[in-house]
CSV table of C-alpha atoms in Angstrom, one decimal:
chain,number,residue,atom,x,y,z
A,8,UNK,CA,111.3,-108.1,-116.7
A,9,UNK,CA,109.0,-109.6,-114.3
A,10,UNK,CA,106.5,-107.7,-112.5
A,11,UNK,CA,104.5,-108.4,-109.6
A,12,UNK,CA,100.7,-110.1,-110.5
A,13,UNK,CA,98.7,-107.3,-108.3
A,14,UNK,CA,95.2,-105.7,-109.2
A,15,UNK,CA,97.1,-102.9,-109.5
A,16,UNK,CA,98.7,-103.6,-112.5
A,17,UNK,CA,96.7,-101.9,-115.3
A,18,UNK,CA,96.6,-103.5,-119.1
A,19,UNK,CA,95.7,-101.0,-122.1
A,20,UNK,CA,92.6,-101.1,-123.5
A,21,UNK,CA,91.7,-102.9,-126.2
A,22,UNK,CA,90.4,-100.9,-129.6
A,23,UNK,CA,88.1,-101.3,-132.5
A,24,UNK,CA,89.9,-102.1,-135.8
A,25,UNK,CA,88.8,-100.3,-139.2
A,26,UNK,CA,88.4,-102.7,-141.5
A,27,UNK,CA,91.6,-102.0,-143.0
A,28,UNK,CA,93.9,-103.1,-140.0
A,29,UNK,CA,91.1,-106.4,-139.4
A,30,UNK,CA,91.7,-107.5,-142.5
A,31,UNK,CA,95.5,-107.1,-142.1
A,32,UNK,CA,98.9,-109.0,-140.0
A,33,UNK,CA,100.8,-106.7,-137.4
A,34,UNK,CA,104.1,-107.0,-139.7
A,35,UNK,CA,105.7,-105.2,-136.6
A,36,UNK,CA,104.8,-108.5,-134.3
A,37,UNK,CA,107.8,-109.1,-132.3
A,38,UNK,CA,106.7,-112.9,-132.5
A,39,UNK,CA,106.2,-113.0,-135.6
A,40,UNK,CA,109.7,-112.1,-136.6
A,41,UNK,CA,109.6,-108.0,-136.2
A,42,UNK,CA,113.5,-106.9,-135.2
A,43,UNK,CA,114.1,-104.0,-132.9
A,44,UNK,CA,117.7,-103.1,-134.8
A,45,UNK,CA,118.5,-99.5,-133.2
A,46,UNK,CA,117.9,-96.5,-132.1
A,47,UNK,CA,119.3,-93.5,-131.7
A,48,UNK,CA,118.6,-93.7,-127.6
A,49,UNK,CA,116.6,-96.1,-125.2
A,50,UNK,CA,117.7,-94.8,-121.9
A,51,UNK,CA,114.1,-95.3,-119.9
A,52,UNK,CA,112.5,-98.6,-122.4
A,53,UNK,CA,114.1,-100.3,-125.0
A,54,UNK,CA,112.9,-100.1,-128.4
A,55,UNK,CA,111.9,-104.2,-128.6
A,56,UNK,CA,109.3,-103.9,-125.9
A,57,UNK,CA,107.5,-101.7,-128.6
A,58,UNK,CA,107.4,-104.8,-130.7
A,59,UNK,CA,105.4,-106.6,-128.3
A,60,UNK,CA,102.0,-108.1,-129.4
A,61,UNK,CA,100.8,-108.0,-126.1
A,62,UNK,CA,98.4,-105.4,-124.7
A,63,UNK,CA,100.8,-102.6,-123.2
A,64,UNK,CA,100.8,-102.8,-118.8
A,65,UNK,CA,101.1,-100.2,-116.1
A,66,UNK,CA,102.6,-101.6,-113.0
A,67,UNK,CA,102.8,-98.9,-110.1
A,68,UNK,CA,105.5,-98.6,-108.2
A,69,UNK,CA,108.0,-100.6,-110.3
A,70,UNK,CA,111.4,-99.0,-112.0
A,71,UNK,CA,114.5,-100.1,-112.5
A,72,UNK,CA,118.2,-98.6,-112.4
A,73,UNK,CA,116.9,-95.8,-115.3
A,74,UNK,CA,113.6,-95.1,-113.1
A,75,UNK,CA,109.9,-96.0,-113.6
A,76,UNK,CA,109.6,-98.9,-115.4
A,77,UNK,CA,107.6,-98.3,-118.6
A,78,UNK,CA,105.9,-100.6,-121.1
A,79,UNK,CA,107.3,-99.0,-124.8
A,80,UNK,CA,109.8,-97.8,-126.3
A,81,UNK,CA,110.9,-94.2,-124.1
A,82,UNK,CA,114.4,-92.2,-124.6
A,83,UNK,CA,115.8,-89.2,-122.3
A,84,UNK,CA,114.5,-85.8,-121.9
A,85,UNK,CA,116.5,-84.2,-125.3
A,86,UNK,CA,118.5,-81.0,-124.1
A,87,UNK,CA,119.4,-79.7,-127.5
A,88,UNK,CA,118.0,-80.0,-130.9
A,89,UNK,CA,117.2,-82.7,-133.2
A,90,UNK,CA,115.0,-85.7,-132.6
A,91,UNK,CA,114.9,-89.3,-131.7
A,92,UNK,CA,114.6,-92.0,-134.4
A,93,UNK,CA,114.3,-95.7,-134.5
A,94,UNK,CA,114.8,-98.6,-136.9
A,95,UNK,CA,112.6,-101.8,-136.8
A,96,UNK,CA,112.6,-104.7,-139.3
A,97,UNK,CA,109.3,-106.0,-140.4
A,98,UNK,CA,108.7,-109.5,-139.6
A,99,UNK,CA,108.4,-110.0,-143.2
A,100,UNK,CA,108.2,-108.0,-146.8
A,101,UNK,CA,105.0,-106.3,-147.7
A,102,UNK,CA,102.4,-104.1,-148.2
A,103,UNK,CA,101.8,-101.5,-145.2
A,104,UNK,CA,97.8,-100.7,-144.9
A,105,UNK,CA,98.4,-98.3,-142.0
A,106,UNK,CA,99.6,-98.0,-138.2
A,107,UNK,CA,98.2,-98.4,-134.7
A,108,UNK,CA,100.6,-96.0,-132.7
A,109,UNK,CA,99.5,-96.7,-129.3
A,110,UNK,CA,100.8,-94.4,-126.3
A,111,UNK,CA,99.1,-96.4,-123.7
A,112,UNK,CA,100.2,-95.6,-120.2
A,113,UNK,CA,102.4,-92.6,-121.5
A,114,UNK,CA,101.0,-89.8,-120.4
A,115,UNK,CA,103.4,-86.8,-119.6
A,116,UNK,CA,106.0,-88.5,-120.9
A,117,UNK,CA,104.4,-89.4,-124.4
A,118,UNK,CA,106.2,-88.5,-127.7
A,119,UNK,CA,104.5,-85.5,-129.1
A,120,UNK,CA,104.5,-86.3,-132.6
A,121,UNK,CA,105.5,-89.0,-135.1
A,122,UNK,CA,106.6,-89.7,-139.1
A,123,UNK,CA,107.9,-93.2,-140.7
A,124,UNK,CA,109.8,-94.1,-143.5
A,125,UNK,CA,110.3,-97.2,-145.5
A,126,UNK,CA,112.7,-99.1,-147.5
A,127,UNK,CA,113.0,-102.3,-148.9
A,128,UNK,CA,116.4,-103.8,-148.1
A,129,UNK,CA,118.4,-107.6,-148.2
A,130,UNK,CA,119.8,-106.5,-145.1
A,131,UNK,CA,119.4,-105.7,-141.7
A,132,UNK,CA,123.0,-104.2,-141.4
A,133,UNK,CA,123.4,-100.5,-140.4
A,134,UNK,CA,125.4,-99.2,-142.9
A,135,UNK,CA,123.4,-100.7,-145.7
A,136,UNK,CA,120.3,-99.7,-144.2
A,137,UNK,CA,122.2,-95.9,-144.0
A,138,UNK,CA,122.7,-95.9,-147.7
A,139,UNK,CA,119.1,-97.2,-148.2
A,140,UNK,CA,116.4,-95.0,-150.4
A,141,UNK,CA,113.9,-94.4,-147.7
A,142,UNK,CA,110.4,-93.2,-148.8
A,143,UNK,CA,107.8,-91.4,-146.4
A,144,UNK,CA,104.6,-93.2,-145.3
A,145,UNK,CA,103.2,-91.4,-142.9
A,146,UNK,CA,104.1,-87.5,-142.8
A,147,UNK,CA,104.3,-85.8,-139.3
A,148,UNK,CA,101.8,-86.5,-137.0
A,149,UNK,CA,100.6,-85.3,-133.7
A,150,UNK,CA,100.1,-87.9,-130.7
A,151,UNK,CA,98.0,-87.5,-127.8
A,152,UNK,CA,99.2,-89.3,-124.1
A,153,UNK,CA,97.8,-92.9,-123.6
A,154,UNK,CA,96.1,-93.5,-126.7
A,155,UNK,CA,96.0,-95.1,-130.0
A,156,UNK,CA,96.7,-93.8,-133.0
A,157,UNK,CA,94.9,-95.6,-135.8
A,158,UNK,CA,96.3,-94.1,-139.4
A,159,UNK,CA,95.9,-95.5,-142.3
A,160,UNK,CA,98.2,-95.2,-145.5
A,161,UNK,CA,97.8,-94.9,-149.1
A,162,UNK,CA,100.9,-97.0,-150.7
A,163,UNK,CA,101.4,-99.6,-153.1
A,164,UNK,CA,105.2,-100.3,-152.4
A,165,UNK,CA,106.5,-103.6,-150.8
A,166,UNK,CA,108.8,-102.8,-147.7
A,167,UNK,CA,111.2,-104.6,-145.6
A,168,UNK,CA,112.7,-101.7,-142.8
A,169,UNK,CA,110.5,-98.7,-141.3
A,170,UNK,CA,112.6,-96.0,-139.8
A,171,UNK,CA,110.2,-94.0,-136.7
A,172,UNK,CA,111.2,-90.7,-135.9
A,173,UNK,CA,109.5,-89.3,-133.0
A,174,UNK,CA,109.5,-85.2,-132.0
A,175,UNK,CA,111.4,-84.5,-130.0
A,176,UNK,CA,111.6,-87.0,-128.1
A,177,UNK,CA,109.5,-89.6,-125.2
A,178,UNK,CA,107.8,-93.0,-125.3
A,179,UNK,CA,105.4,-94.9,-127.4
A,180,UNK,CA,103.8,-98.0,-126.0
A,181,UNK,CA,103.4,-100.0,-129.1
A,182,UNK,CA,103.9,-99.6,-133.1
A,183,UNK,CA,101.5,-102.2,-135.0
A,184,UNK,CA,102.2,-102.4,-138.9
A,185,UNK,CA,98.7,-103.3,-140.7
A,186,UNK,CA,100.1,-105.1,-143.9
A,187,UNK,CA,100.0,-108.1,-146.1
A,188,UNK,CA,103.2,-110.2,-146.4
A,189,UNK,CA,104.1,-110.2,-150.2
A,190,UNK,CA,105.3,-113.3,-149.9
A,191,UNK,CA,104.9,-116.9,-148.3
A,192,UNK,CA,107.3,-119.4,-147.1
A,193,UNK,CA,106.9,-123.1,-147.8
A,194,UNK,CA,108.3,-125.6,-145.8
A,195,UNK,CA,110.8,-128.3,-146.2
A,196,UNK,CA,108.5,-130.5,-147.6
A,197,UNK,CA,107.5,-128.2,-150.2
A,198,UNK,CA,103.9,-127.5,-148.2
A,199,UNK,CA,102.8,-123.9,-147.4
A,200,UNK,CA,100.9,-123.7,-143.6
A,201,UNK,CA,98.1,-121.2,-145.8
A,202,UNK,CA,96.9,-120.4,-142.4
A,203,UNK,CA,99.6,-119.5,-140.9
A,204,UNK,CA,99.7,-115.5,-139.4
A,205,UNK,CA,103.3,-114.8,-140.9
A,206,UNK,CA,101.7,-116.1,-144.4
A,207,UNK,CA,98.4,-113.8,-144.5
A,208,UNK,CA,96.0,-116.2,-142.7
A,209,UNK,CA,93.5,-114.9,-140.3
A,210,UNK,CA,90.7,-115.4,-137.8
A,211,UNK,CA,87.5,-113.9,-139.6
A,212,UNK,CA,85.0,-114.6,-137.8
A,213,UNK,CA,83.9,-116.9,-134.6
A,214,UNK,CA,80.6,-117.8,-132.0
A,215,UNK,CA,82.3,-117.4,-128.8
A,216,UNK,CA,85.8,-116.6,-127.7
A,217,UNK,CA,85.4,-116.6,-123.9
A,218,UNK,CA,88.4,-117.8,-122.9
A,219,UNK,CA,91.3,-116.8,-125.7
A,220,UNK,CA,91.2,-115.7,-129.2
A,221,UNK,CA,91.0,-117.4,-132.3
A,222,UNK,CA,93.4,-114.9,-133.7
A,223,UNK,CA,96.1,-117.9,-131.1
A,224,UNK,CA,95.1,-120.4,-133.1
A,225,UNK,CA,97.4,-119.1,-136.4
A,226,UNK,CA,100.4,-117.9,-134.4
A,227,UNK,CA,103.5,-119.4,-134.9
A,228,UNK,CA,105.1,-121.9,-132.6
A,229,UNK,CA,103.4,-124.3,-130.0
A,230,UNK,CA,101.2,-122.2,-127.6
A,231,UNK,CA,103.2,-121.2,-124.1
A,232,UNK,CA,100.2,-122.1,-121.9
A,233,UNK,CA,96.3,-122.5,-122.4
A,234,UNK,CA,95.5,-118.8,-122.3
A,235,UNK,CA,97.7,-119.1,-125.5
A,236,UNK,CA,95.3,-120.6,-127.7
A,237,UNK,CA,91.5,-120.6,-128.6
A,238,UNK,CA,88.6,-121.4,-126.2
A,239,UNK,CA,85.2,-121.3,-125.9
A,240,UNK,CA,82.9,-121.0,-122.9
A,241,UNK,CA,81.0,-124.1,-121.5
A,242,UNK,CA,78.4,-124.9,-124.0
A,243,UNK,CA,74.6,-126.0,-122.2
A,244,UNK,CA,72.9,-125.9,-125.2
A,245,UNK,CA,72.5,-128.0,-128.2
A,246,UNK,CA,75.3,-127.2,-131.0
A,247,UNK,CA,78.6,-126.9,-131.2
A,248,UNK,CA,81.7,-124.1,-131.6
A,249,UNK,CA,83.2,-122.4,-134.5
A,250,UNK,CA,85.4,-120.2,-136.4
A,251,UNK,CA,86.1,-119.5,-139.4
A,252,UNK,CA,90.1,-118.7,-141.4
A,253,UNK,CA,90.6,-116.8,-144.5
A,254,UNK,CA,93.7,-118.7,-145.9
A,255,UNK,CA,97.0,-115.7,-147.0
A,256,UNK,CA,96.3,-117.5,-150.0
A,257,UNK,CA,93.8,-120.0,-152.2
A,258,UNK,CA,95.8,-123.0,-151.7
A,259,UNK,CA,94.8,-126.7,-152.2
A,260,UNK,CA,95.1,-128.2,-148.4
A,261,UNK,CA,96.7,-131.5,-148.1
A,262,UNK,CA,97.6,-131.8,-144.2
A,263,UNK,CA,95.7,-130.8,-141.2
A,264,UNK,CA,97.6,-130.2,-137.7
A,265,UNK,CA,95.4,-129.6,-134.9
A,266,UNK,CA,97.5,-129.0,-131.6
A,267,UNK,CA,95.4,-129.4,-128.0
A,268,UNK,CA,98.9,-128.5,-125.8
A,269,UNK,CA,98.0,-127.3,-122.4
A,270,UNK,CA,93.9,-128.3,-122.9
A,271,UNK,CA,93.2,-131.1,-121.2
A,272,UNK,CA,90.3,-130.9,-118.9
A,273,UNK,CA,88.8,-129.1,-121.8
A,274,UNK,CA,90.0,-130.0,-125.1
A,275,UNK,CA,87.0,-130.8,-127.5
A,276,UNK,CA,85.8,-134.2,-127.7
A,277,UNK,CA,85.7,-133.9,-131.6
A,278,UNK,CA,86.5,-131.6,-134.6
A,279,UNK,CA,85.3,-131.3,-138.6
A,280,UNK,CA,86.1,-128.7,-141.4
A,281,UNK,CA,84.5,-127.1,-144.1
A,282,UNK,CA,86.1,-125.4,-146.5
A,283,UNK,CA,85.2,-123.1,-150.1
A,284,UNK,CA,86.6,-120.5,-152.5
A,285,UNK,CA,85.1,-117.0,-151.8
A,286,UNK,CA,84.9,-114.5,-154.2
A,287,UNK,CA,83.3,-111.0,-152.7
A,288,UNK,CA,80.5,-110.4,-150.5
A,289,UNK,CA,81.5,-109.5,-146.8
A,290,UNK,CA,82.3,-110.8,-143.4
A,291,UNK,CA,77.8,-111.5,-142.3
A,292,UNK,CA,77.9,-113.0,-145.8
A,293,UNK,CA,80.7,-115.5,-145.8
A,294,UNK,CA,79.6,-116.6,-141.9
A,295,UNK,CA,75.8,-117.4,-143.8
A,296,UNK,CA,77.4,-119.3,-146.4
A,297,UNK,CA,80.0,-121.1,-144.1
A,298,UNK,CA,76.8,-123.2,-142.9
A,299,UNK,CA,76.4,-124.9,-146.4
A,300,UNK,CA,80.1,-125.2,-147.5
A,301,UNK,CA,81.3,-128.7,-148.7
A,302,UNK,CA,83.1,-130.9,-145.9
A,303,UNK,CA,86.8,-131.1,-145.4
A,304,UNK,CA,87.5,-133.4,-143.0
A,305,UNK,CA,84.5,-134.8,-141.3
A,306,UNK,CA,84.1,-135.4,-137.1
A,307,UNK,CA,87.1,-136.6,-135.8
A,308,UNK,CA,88.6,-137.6,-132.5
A,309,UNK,CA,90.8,-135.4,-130.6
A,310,UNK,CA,92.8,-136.2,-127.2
A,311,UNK,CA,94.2,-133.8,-124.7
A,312,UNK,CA,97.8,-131.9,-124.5
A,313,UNK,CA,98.4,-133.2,-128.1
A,314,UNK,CA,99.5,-132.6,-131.9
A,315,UNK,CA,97.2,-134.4,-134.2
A,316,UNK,CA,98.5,-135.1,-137.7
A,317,UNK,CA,95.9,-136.1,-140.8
A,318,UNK,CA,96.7,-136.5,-144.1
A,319,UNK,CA,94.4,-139.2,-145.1
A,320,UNK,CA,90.4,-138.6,-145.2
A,321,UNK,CA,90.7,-134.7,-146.3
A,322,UNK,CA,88.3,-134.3,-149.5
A,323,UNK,CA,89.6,-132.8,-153.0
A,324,UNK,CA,87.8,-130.0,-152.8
A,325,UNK,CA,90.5,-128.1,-155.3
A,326,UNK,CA,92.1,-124.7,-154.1
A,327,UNK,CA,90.1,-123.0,-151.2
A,328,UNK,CA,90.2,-119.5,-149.6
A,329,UNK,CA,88.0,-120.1,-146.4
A,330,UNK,CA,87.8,-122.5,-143.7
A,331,UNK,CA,85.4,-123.3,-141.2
A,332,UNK,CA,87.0,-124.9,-138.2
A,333,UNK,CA,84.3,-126.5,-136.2
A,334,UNK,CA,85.0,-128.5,-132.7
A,335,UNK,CA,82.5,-130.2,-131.0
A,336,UNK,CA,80.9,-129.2,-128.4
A,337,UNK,CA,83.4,-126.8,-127.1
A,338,UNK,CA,86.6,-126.4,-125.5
A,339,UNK,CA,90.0,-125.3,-126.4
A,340,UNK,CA,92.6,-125.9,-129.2
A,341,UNK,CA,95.9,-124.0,-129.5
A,342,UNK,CA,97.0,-124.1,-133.0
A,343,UNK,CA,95.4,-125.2,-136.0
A,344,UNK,CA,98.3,-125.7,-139.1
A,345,UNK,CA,96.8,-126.3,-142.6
A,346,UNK,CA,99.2,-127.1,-144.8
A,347,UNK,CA,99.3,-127.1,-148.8
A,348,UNK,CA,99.8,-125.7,-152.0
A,349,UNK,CA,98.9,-122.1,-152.5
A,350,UNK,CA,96.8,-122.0,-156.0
């Protein structure tokens, strides 16, 4: 679907995390490998646009052949009983933490209330998934119209499949799955990217983020433009930009890929990495001791619109959990891979 770029369009407001769904991946990340498999209707929105990781839009005045043109997942007014369901396959197996349900933009046409099941199956095919053992994780729950949802879950199983049921029937926006993947994939080299969203890895911490996220920077894939990626403001001061990963997994690092595509007015000039294994304390504390971690790759020359490969000149520092990326002065970079052997 393309919609018209107009100030009217409206984009859902963004939320503040618990610390649960920070520290988490969106297993339900379209991009990330999330499936929309079926549903038992999808006459106004089909169920993949809830899989989006993009903030959920409102664009007046646009519908299609079904009528207005919604940004979720929406089925028909029910005329009888029963309720609507659907099935989504996570993008990979793991734990569940809890859900964002986010009715953005639905507002008399929201689903009224919500409950979701799990199972851990080899398959994605319907009639397996039907004879599947499917456990509740989160019990009946009421929604409110253009909203999220933020509900945590107390579960130690590892899951593959959610099924949604909504009551009766209506739209939701977006389902995020807060979660840890149970496992990670190596390579065909035999290399783990330990940064990599899909494997655990995120974006912990950062000075600026003016431009786009540092969340980008572990996503899979090349970045689609250079909104898709990290950047910084223009720096005017001494100093230089940072951020820091926590790896999916202490791993010992052997190859660095930093990727500039689209940044070429305002790639940074040069980048350097520190890196540690961190045991407790919290977010403030790991940024405060970031500053005196031991070097992983010292400053090194970067070039616009370009993979950079280094395998030579990273120090044995033995398995790490943490990295401090660091580019210098500023600027943007689109992915940063960091591959190796998980400890």
């Amino acid at each position: 679907m393309s919609h018209p770029v107009s100030a009217a369009v409206r984009v859902a407001a963004a939320v503040d995390l618990p610390d649960w769904a920070r520290r988490a991946v969106n297993l339900a990340d379209a991009r990330l490998g999330a499936r929309a498999l079926g549903a038992s209707d999808e006459f106004f929105a089909p169920l993949a646009r809830m899989l989006n990781p993009e903030p959920a839009v409102f664009v007046p005045g646009q519908y299609d052949a079904h009528g207005k043109w919604m940004d979720g997942w929406e089925t028909r007014r029910r005329r009888g009983p029963g309720h609507d369901w659907s099935i989504i396959g996570l993008a990979r197996r793991g734990r569940v933490f809890g859900f964002d349900v986010d009715t953005s933009h639905f507002t008399g046409n929201y689903a009224p209330a919500i409950a979701i099941e799990a199972t851990d199956c080899p398959s994605d095919d319907p009639e397996v998934l039907a004879r599947a053992s499917w456990t509740p994780l989160l019990t009946s729950t009421s929604l409110r119209g253009d909203s999220h949802h933020l509900l945590a879950v107390v579960d130690d199983g590892v899951w593959s499949h959610l099924r949604v049921h909504i009551y009766p029937d209506g739209g939701v926006a977006r389902l995020r799955v807060y979660g840890r993947p149970a496992e990670i994939t190596a390579g065909p080299d035999g290399l783990t990217d330990l940064a990599a969203q899909i494997n655990g890895g995120r974006a912990l911490a950062w000075n600026d983020a003016h431009f786009g996220q540092a969340a980008n920077l572990l996503a899979p894939g090349r970045g689609v433009n250079m909104g898709d990626g990290w950047e910084t403001r223009r720096r005017r001061e001494p100093g230089h930009d940072w951020c820091i990963i926590e790896l999916g997994a202490p791993g010992v690092i052997e190859r660095i890929e930093v990727d500039t595509a689209h940044f070429k007015g305002n790639y940074p000039d040069r980048f350097s990495m520190q890196a540690a294994r961190v045991d407790g304390g919290t977010e403030q504390s790991v940024i405060t001791q970031s500053m005196f971690w031991p070097t992983l790759i010292g400053e090194t020359p970067l070039s616009m619109d370009a993979e950079h490969v280094f395998s030579t000149g990273i120090a044995a520092l033995g398995a790490v959990s943490h990295v401090r990326f660091n580019i210098h002065p500023d600027g943007g970079v689109s992915r940063l891979r960091l591959w190796g052997r998980p400890a």
